[in-house]
Coordinates of C-alpha atoms and ligand atoms in Angstrom, one line a residue:
M195 CA 0.0 0.0 0.0
K196 CA 2.8 2.4 1.0
N197 CA 4.6 1.5 -2.2
I198 CA 1.6 2.2 -4.3
L199 CA 1.1 5.5 -2.7
K200 CA 4.7 6.4 -3.3
F201 CA 4.5 5.3 -6.9
V202 CA 1.4 7.5 -7.4
L203 CA 3.1 10.5 -5.8
V204 CA 6.3 10.1 -7.8
T205 CA 4.3 9.6 -11.0
V206 CA 2.2 12.7 -10.4
A207 CA 5.4 14.7 -9.5
S208 CA 7.1 13.7 -12.8
I209 CA 4.0 14.5 -14.8
V210 CA 3.9 17.9 -13.2
A211 CA 7.6 18.4 -13.8
I212 CA 7.4 17.6 -17.6
N213 CA 4.2 19.6 -18.2
P214 CA 5.4 22.5 -20.4
A215 CA 3.2 24.8 -18.3
N216 CA 5.5 24.0 -15.4
A217 CA 8.7 24.0 -17.4
Q218 CA 8.8 27.8 -17.0
W219 CA 11.7 28.7 -14.8
T220 CA 10.9 32.3 -14.4
G221 CA 7.9 33.9 -12.6
P222 CA 6.5 33.2 -9.2
K223 CA 7.1 29.7 -7.9
S224 CA 4.8 27.9 -5.6
K225 CA 6.3 25.3 -3.3
P226 CA 5.1 21.8 -4.0
T227 CA 2.4 20.8 -1.4
K228 CA 3.5 17.2 -1.0
E229 CA 7.0 16.2 0.1
V230 CA 8.5 13.6 -2.3
E231 CA 11.5 11.5 -1.5
V232 CA 14.5 12.9 -3.3
K233 CA 17.9 11.1 -3.3
Y234 CA 19.6 13.3 -5.8
G235 CA 18.8 16.7 -4.4
P236 CA 21.0 19.7 -3.6
L237 CA 24.7 19.1 -2.8
T238 CA 25.2 22.6 -1.2
P239 CA 23.1 24.6 1.3
P240 CA 20.7 27.0 -0.3
H241 CA 22.6 30.1 0.9
R242 CA 26.3 29.5 1.0
T243 CA 28.1 32.1 3.2
D244 CA 31.7 31.3 2.1
A245 CA 34.0 34.0 0.6
D246 CA 33.4 32.9 -3.0
M247 CA 29.7 33.0 -2.7
E248 CA 29.8 36.4 -0.9
A249 CA 31.9 37.6 -3.8
F250 CA 29.3 36.4 -6.3
R251 CA 26.6 38.2 -4.2
S252 CA 28.5 41.5 -4.6
Y253 CA 29.4 41.4 -8.3
G254 CA 26.4 43.5 -9.5
L255 CA 27.5 43.5 -13.1
G256 CA 29.0 40.7 -15.3
Q257 CA 30.0 40.2 -18.9
F258 CA 28.9 37.3 -21.0
I259 CA 30.9 36.5 -24.1
H260 CA 29.6 34.2 -26.9
W261 CA 32.5 33.5 -29.2
G262 CA 33.1 30.6 -31.5
I263 CA 33.1 29.6 -35.2
Y264 CA 29.5 30.9 -35.5
S265 CA 31.1 34.4 -35.0
I266 CA 32.7 34.0 -38.4
A267 CA 29.3 34.0 -40.1
G268 CA 27.8 36.8 -38.1
N269 CA 24.2 35.5 -38.7
E270 CA 24.6 35.6 -42.5
W271 CA 26.3 33.8 -45.3
N272 CA 27.3 35.2 -48.7
G273 CA 25.2 38.3 -48.0
I274 CA 22.0 36.2 -47.2
S275 CA 20.6 36.8 -43.7
A276 CA 19.9 33.8 -41.4
R277 CA 17.1 35.8 -39.7
G278 CA 14.0 33.7 -39.8
G279 CA 16.0 30.7 -40.8
A280 CA 18.0 30.1 -37.6
A281 CA 16.8 30.5 -34.0
A282 CA 19.8 32.7 -33.1
S283 CA 23.1 33.8 -34.5
E284 CA 25.0 31.2 -32.4
W285 CA 22.5 28.6 -33.6
I286 CA 23.3 29.3 -37.3
R287 CA 24.5 25.8 -37.8
S288 CA 20.8 24.7 -37.6
W289 CA 19.8 27.2 -40.4
S290 CA 17.0 25.6 -42.4
G291 CA 14.2 26.6 -44.8
P292 CA 14.2 28.3 -48.1
T293 CA 17.0 30.8 -47.2
A294 CA 19.5 28.2 -46.0
P295 CA 22.6 27.8 -48.2
K296 CA 23.1 24.4 -49.9
D297 CA 25.1 21.9 -47.8
W298 CA 25.1 24.4 -45.0
T299 CA 25.8 22.0 -42.1
K300 CA 28.8 20.8 -44.0
T301 CA 30.0 24.3 -44.6
Y302 CA 29.5 25.1 -41.0
D303 CA 31.4 22.1 -39.7
N304 CA 34.4 23.2 -41.8
L305 CA 34.3 26.8 -40.6
Y306 CA 37.0 26.1 -38.0
K307 CA 39.5 25.9 -40.9
Q308 CA 39.0 29.6 -41.2
F309 CA 39.1 30.4 -37.5
N310 CA 42.0 32.8 -37.3
P311 CA 41.0 35.9 -35.2
K312 CA 43.8 38.3 -36.1
N313 CA 42.7 41.0 -33.8
F314 CA 42.0 38.9 -30.8
D315 CA 43.6 40.3 -27.7
A316 CA 42.2 39.0 -24.4
K317 CA 43.9 41.9 -22.5
R318 CA 42.0 44.4 -24.6
W319 CA 38.6 42.7 -23.8
A320 CA 39.5 42.4 -20.2
K321 CA 40.4 46.1 -20.0
Q322 CA 37.1 47.0 -21.7
A323 CA 35.2 44.8 -19.2
K324 CA 37.0 46.4 -16.3
D325 CA 36.2 49.9 -17.6
M326 CA 32.6 48.9 -18.0
G327 CA 32.5 47.8 -14.4
A328 CA 32.1 44.1 -14.8
K329 CA 33.2 42.0 -11.9
Y330 CA 32.9 38.6 -13.5
V331 CA 32.9 37.2 -17.0
I332 CA 31.2 34.1 -18.4
F333 CA 33.0 32.8 -21.4
T334 CA 31.8 30.2 -23.9
T335 CA 34.5 27.5 -23.9
K336 CA 32.2 25.2 -26.0
H337 CA 28.8 26.0 -27.4
H338 CA 26.2 23.5 -28.9
D339 CA 28.3 23.0 -32.0
G340 CA 30.9 21.2 -29.9
F341 CA 33.9 23.3 -31.1
A342 CA 36.2 23.7 -28.1
L343 CA 38.1 26.9 -27.7
W344 CA 40.7 25.2 -25.6
P345 CA 43.1 22.4 -26.8
T346 CA 41.1 19.5 -25.2
K347 CA 42.7 16.1 -25.3
Y348 CA 39.2 14.5 -25.6
S349 CA 38.2 15.8 -29.0
D350 CA 40.0 16.8 -32.2
Y351 CA 37.3 19.4 -32.9
N352 CA 39.1 22.2 -31.0
V353 CA 41.1 25.4 -31.5
S354 CA 44.4 23.6 -32.1
A355 CA 43.0 22.3 -35.4
S356 CA 42.2 25.8 -36.5
P357 CA 44.8 28.1 -38.2
Y358 CA 44.8 30.1 -34.9
K359 CA 46.0 27.1 -32.9
K360 CA 46.5 28.8 -29.5
D361 CA 44.5 28.2 -26.3
I362 CA 41.9 30.9 -26.2
V363 CA 40.4 29.9 -22.9
K364 CA 43.8 30.3 -21.2
Q365 CA 44.2 33.8 -22.5
I366 CA 40.8 34.8 -21.3
V367 CA 41.3 33.3 -17.9
D368 CA 44.7 35.0 -17.5
A369 CA 43.7 38.4 -18.8
Y370 CA 40.5 38.7 -16.9
T371 CA 41.9 37.4 -13.7
A372 CA 44.8 39.9 -14.0
E373 CA 42.2 42.7 -14.2
G374 CA 40.6 41.4 -11.0
I375 CA 37.6 40.0 -12.9
D376 CA 36.4 36.5 -11.8
V377 CA 36.1 34.0 -14.6
Y378 CA 33.2 31.5 -15.1
L379 CA 33.3 29.0 -17.9
Y380 CA 30.2 28.5 -20.1
F381 CA 30.0 24.8 -21.1
S382 CA 27.3 23.3 -23.3
I383 CA 26.5 19.7 -22.4
L384 CA 24.6 19.0 -25.6
E385 CA 26.6 18.7 -28.8
W386 CA 25.0 18.7 -32.2
N387 CA 27.6 16.7 -34.0
N388 CA 28.9 14.3 -31.4
P389 CA 28.1 10.8 -32.6
N390 CA 27.7 9.6 -29.0
Y391 CA 25.3 12.3 -28.1
M392 CA 21.5 11.8 -28.4
G393 CA 18.5 13.9 -27.3
K394 CA 16.3 11.0 -26.2
A395 CA 17.0 8.9 -23.1
P396 CA 19.2 5.9 -24.2
K397 CA 17.1 2.7 -24.3
T398 CA 18.9 -0.1 -26.1
D399 CA 22.2 -1.5 -24.9
E400 CA 23.9 0.1 -27.8
E401 CA 22.5 3.5 -27.0
K402 CA 23.4 3.1 -23.4
E403 CA 26.9 2.3 -24.3
K404 CA 27.2 5.3 -26.6
F405 CA 25.7 7.7 -24.1
S406 CA 27.9 6.4 -21.3
K407 CA 30.9 7.2 -23.6
F408 CA 29.5 10.7 -24.0
L409 CA 29.1 11.1 -20.2
T410 CA 32.7 10.0 -19.7
Y411 CA 33.8 12.5 -22.3
T412 CA 31.9 15.3 -20.6
R413 CA 33.4 14.4 -17.3
N414 CA 36.9 14.3 -18.8
Q415 CA 36.5 17.7 -20.4
L416 CA 35.3 19.3 -17.2
L417 CA 38.0 17.8 -15.0
E418 CA 40.5 19.0 -17.7
Q419 CA 39.2 22.5 -17.5
L420 CA 39.6 22.5 -13.7
D421 CA 43.2 21.2 -14.2
N422 CA 44.1 23.7 -16.9
Y423 CA 42.4 26.8 -15.4
P424 CA 42.6 26.5 -11.6
K425 CA 41.8 30.2 -11.2
I426 CA 38.2 29.9 -12.4
K427 CA 35.4 30.6 -10.0
G428 CA 32.6 28.6 -11.5
F429 CA 30.9 26.9 -14.4
W430 CA 27.9 28.2 -16.3
F431 CA 26.2 25.2 -17.8
D432 CA 23.9 25.1 -20.7
G433 CA 22.2 22.5 -23.0
T434 CA 21.1 20.3 -20.1
W435 CA 17.4 20.0 -21.0
D436 CA 17.4 16.9 -23.1
A437 CA 15.9 13.6 -21.9
S438 CA 19.3 11.9 -22.2
W439 CA 21.0 14.2 -19.8
K440 CA 18.0 14.2 -17.5
S441 CA 18.1 10.4 -17.3
A442 CA 21.7 10.5 -16.1
Y443 CA 20.8 12.1 -12.7
E444 CA 22.9 9.7 -10.7
F445 CA 26.0 10.4 -12.9
T446 CA 25.4 14.2 -12.8
Y447 CA 24.9 14.1 -9.1
N448 CA 28.3 12.4 -8.6
L449 CA 29.9 14.6 -11.2
E450 CA 28.8 17.8 -9.4
K451 CA 30.2 16.3 -6.2
E452 CA 33.5 15.5 -7.8
L453 CA 33.9 18.9 -9.4
R454 CA 33.2 20.6 -6.0
E455 CA 35.7 18.4 -4.2
K456 CA 38.3 19.0 -6.8
H457 CA 37.8 22.8 -6.7
P458 CA 36.6 24.0 -3.3
G459 CA 34.5 27.2 -3.5
L460 CA 33.3 26.4 -7.1
I461 CA 30.1 28.1 -8.0
I462 CA 27.5 26.2 -10.2
G463 CA 24.1 27.5 -11.1
S464 CA 20.8 25.6 -11.2
R465 CA 21.1 24.7 -14.9
F466 CA 23.4 21.7 -14.5
R467 CA 21.3 18.8 -13.4
N468 CA 17.9 17.5 -12.2
D469 CA 16.7 15.1 -9.5
E470 CA 15.5 11.5 -10.2
H471 CA 12.0 12.8 -10.9
G472 CA 13.2 15.0 -13.8
S473 CA 12.8 18.2 -11.8
R474 CA 15.3 20.8 -13.1
H475 CA 16.7 24.0 -11.4
F476 CA 14.6 23.1 -8.3
D477 CA 14.2 19.5 -7.0
S478 CA 10.7 18.0 -6.6
N479 CA 10.4 19.6 -3.2
G480 CA 11.3 23.1 -4.5
N481 CA 14.9 23.2 -3.2
I482 CA 17.4 24.9 -5.5
L483 CA 19.8 22.6 -7.3
G484 CA 23.0 24.6 -7.3
D485 CA 24.3 27.8 -5.8
Y486 CA 22.1 30.3 -7.5
E487 CA 19.0 30.4 -9.8
Q488 CA 20.2 30.3 -13.4
G489 CA 16.9 30.6 -15.2
W490 CA 16.7 34.3 -15.7
E491 CA 17.5 34.6 -19.3
R492 CA 16.5 37.6 -21.3
K493 CA 13.8 38.2 -18.7
L494 CA 14.0 39.8 -15.3
P495 CA 11.8 39.1 -12.2
A496 CA 9.0 41.6 -11.8
E497 CA 8.8 41.1 -8.1
F498 CA 11.3 40.4 -5.4
E499 CA 9.1 37.8 -3.8
W500 CA 9.3 35.6 -6.8
L501 CA 12.9 34.8 -5.9
N502 CA 12.2 33.2 -2.6
G503 CA 15.4 34.5 -1.2
N504 CA 17.6 32.7 -3.7
D505 CA 20.8 34.1 -5.2
W506 CA 20.4 34.6 -9.0
D507 CA 21.8 36.2 -12.1
A508 CA 20.2 37.3 -15.3
V509 CA 21.9 37.1 -18.6
M510 CA 20.8 39.6 -21.3
T511 CA 21.3 40.2 -25.0
I512 CA 21.4 43.7 -26.5
P513 CA 19.4 42.7 -29.5
P514 CA 16.1 40.8 -28.8
N515 CA 17.8 37.5 -29.2
G516 CA 21.1 36.2 -30.6
W517 CA 24.2 35.8 -28.4
G518 CA 26.8 35.3 -31.0
Y519 CA 28.1 38.0 -33.4
M520 CA 25.4 39.5 -35.6
K521 CA 26.8 41.7 -38.3
D522 CA 23.5 43.4 -39.1
W523 CA 21.7 45.2 -36.2
S524 CA 19.3 47.1 -38.5
G525 CA 15.5 46.6 -38.3
I526 CA 15.5 45.1 -34.8
Y527 CA 15.2 46.8 -31.5
T528 CA 18.5 46.9 -29.7
K529 CA 18.5 47.9 -26.1
T530 CA 19.9 51.3 -25.2
T531 CA 22.4 52.1 -22.5
D532 CA 19.5 53.5 -20.5
D533 CA 17.5 50.3 -20.9
L534 CA 20.5 48.2 -19.7
L535 CA 21.2 50.5 -16.7
D536 CA 17.6 50.2 -15.8
M537 CA 17.9 46.4 -15.9
L538 CA 21.1 46.4 -14.0
M539 CA 19.6 48.4 -11.2
R540 CA 16.4 46.4 -11.2
S541 CA 18.5 43.2 -10.8
V542 CA 20.8 44.4 -8.0
S543 CA 17.8 45.9 -6.2
M544 CA 16.5 42.3 -6.0
N545 CA 19.8 40.8 -4.9
G546 CA 20.7 39.5 -8.4
N547 CA 23.6 40.1 -10.8
F548 CA 23.1 41.4 -14.3
V549 CA 25.2 39.9 -17.0
L550 CA 25.4 41.7 -20.3
N551 CA 26.3 39.7 -23.4
F552 CA 28.9 40.5 -26.0
G553 CA 29.3 38.7 -29.3
P554 CA 32.6 39.5 -30.9
D555 CA 33.2 38.9 -34.6
G556 CA 35.4 36.3 -36.2
N557 CA 38.4 38.6 -36.1
G558 CA 38.1 39.2 -32.3
N559 CA 36.5 42.7 -32.5
M560 CA 33.4 43.6 -30.5
H561 CA 30.4 45.0 -32.4
P562 CA 30.9 48.8 -32.6
E563 CA 27.6 49.3 -30.8
E564 CA 28.8 47.0 -28.0
D565 CA 32.0 49.1 -27.7
K566 CA 29.8 52.2 -27.3
I567 CA 27.4 50.7 -24.8
A568 CA 30.3 49.3 -22.7
K569 CA 31.9 52.8 -22.5
E570 CA 28.6 54.5 -21.6
I571 CA 27.8 51.9 -18.9
G572 CA 31.3 52.3 -17.5
E573 CA 31.0 56.1 -17.3
W574 CA 27.7 55.9 -15.5
I575 CA 28.9 53.2 -13.0
K576 CA 32.0 55.2 -12.2
I577 CA 29.8 57.9 -10.7
N578 CA 27.3 55.6 -9.1
A579 CA 29.3 52.6 -8.1
E580 CA 28.3 52.8 -4.4
A581 CA 24.7 52.1 -5.4
V582 CA 25.6 49.1 -7.6
Y583 CA 28.2 46.9 -5.8
G584 CA 27.9 45.0 -2.6
V585 CA 24.4 46.3 -2.0
R586 CA 21.2 44.4 -1.0
H587 CA 17.5 44.6 -1.5
A588 CA 15.9 47.4 0.6
A589 CA 12.7 46.4 2.4
L590 CA 10.8 49.4 1.3
T591 CA 7.7 49.9 -0.8
P592 CA 9.0 49.9 -4.4
S593 CA 9.3 53.4 -5.9
K594 CA 7.7 54.2 -9.2
L595 CA 10.7 56.5 -9.9
G596 CA 13.4 53.8 -9.8
Y597 CA 15.1 51.2 -7.7
F598 CA 16.3 51.0 -4.1
T599 CA 19.5 49.4 -3.0
Q600 CA 21.0 49.4 0.5
K601 CA 24.3 48.9 2.2
D602 CA 24.3 49.1 6.0
D603 CA 22.7 52.5 6.9
N604 CA 23.1 53.8 3.4
L605 CA 20.0 53.8 1.3
Y606 CA 20.2 54.5 -2.5
L607 CA 17.5 55.3 -4.9
T608 CA 18.5 55.2 -8.5
V609 CA 16.0 57.5 -10.3
F610 CA 15.1 56.6 -13.9
N611 CA 11.8 58.5 -14.0
Q612 CA 12.4 62.1 -13.3
P613 CA 9.5 63.5 -11.2
I614 CA 7.8 66.5 -12.8
N615 CA 7.5 68.4 -9.5
G616 CA 11.1 68.0 -8.6
I617 CA 10.3 65.9 -5.6
V618 CA 11.4 62.4 -5.0
R619 CA 8.9 61.0 -2.6
I620 CA 9.9 57.9 -0.6
A621 CA 7.3 55.7 1.1
V622 CA 8.5 54.2 4.4
P623 CA 6.4 51.8 6.4
K624 CA 5.1 53.6 9.5
N625 CA 6.6 51.0 11.8
A626 CA 10.1 51.2 10.2
K627 CA 12.9 51.3 12.7
L628 CA 15.1 53.4 10.4
V629 CA 14.0 56.3 8.1
P630 CA 15.9 58.7 5.7
G631 CA 17.7 61.3 7.8
T632 CA 19.8 63.1 5.1
A633 CA 19.9 62.9 1.3
A634 CA 22.6 63.8 -1.3
L635 CA 23.2 63.3 -5.0
L636 CA 26.0 60.9 -5.8
V637 CA 26.8 62.8 -9.0
N638 CA 28.1 65.9 -7.0
S639 CA 27.7 65.0 -3.3
K640 CA 25.4 68.0 -2.9
N641 CA 23.1 67.7 0.0
L642 CA 19.4 67.9 -0.8
G643 CA 16.4 69.1 1.2
L644 CA 14.5 66.3 3.0
K645 CA 11.3 66.6 4.8
Q646 CA 8.5 64.4 6.0
A647 CA 5.4 64.7 4.0
D648 CA 1.9 64.3 5.3
I649 CA -0.5 63.1 2.8
G650 CA -3.8 61.4 3.6
L651 CA -4.4 58.0 2.0
D652 CA -7.0 55.8 3.6
L653 CA -5.5 53.0 5.7
D654 CA -2.1 54.0 4.5
K655 CA 0.7 51.9 6.1
N656 CA 3.4 54.3 5.0
T657 CA 4.8 57.6 5.9
Y658 CA 6.5 59.8 3.3
Y659 CA 9.8 61.5 3.0
D660 CA 10.3 64.1 0.3
V661 CA 13.7 64.6 -1.3
V662 CA 13.7 68.0 -3.0
L663 CA 15.8 68.2 -6.2
P664 CA 17.7 71.3 -7.1
K665 CA 15.5 73.7 -9.2
D666 CA 17.4 73.3 -12.5
F667 CA 18.5 69.7 -12.1
R668 CA 17.5 68.1 -15.4
P669 CA 20.0 65.3 -16.0
N670 CA 19.8 63.2 -19.1
K671 CA 20.8 60.0 -17.4
A672 CA 19.6 58.1 -14.3
F673 CA 20.8 59.6 -11.1
V674 CA 21.3 58.2 -7.6
I675 CA 20.1 59.8 -4.3
K676 CA 22.1 58.6 -1.3
M677 CA 20.3 58.7 2.0
K678 CA 21.5 58.0 5.5
L679 CA 19.1 56.0 7.5
V680 CA 18.5 57.2 11.1
V681 CA 16.2 56.3 14.0
P682 CA 13.0 58.4 13.6
K683 CA 13.0 61.5 15.8
A684 CA 9.6 61.5 17.3
K685 CA 6.2 59.9 16.7
A686 CA 3.9 62.3 14.7
A687 CA 1.4 64.1 16.7
K688 CA -1.8 62.2 17.2
L689 CA -4.6 63.7 15.1
M690 CA -8.2 63.0 15.6
D691 CA -10.1 61.1 12.8
A692 CA -13.7 62.0 12.2
K693 CA -16.3 59.7 13.6
M694 CA -18.8 58.7 10.9
Ligands
JFZ1295 C1 20.9 28.9 -24.4 C2 21.6 28.6 -25.7 O1 20.8 27.8 -26.5 C3 21.8 30.0 -26.4 O2 22.5 29.8 -27.6 C4 22.6 30.9 -25.5 O3 23.9 30.3 -25.3 C5 21.9 31.1 -24.2 C6 22.7 31.8 -23.2 O4 21.6 29.8 -23.6 O5 19.6 29.3 -24.7 C7 18.5 29.1 -24.0 C8 18.4 28.2 -23.0 C9 17.3 28.1 -22.2 C10 16.2 28.9 -22.5 C11 16.2 29.8 -23.5 C12 17.4 29.9 -24.2 N1 15.0 28.8 -21.7 O6 14.8 27.7 -21.2 O7 14.3 29.8 -21.6

């Protein structure tokens, strides 16, 4: 009887887990109501407090780089655009339909013979990232096409077979580390052209043998990366959604353990593995699988509560989609520096990191628009760094004007929407132990007028503090107001309410 009950529970749990409506990683998450037995659950506590994890928590801004042989194409071939024919520029190998060039897959799989990025200079990229204000970088060591940018011993399809020959990953790790930027390696599990890889869960003995070879290969490559690049801080896994990988939950559990033992402090997000019921990112009981939630991709949480107190980062493209180099940015909406700063501050105000993607071209140059955006973000952060790094979510009513961040008794409001009356009104819960005492602009350290406002809203739980902006203060970029939090002076006088 007990066994039957367990079977029913487990079956229901796995149906729930594979239902596409539940496959959504983002958005509010409800905790499962029934506890299920989970053997292959989290390997680390939900809120690590070691120095590496604390560093992750204070990064604020990161840089993502998608670079590989897809960068040679730039989302087009012989002047014909892959838009509409391929899901994204780094997916161009799977270009199909009427616009796809003849024998395209074959052409693509031979592109490595042209990979010779003559302008590649890891130090230049690292310097740019530093000037932009990035505190970590996530670099694609191998994307879905399987081409390795390091000289792996476990596959010939790697950079040493290209005319460029040299180890790219090593140059990235060294150059970024030298700039004080932490390095995370992006690693795609799934490989499109590996004969031992399959999407479906292996069934026959032959399939099982093939896939177990693939698993061994994956393990070898990951251990090799830890051996070659001991300075890295973490892995950013991708391509882990296929049934084959999901069926290998025992292997992936042991592999995660092995990686962590080999490299203490290693940070791994929730996109690496699933439990034995097929539940990804969070196990069947809603516990996070990994050190931070890794499901925020090209979307940001609307509400802090959705995050359930988990660490997280969001990765973002400048174009709507497309992570690899795209030569042609015309006719699509590309996010502006203001858009991206807004997303950065929204993320850090909710205890997350914001990771901006760059897709350099086949010669090793960033897109000119990326250069411009990196420069503008850096200029803004230089002035407002205090509000960006090492800050936490502030437990205040969200402001319509921008985003709050907090560090000890410093409260920051980054204003994106300029108030028409020149007053930045801050709602503070009436029972708050600390309230704004002084206010100043970060841009010039000028003190601003601050007074308690008394407005009548029925059953209002807040009291209001008005920061008065200088008369002719009309900036054309977001600005930060820094406030010192103090113990409130005295309770407001008791006023009589009408009896009705
Ligand atoms: C993956 C890759 O396929 C893509 O090329 C890029 O590297 C990106 C960073 O990661 O894309 C995904 C993965 C998961 C989702 C969407 C895009 N998802 O589940 O929403």
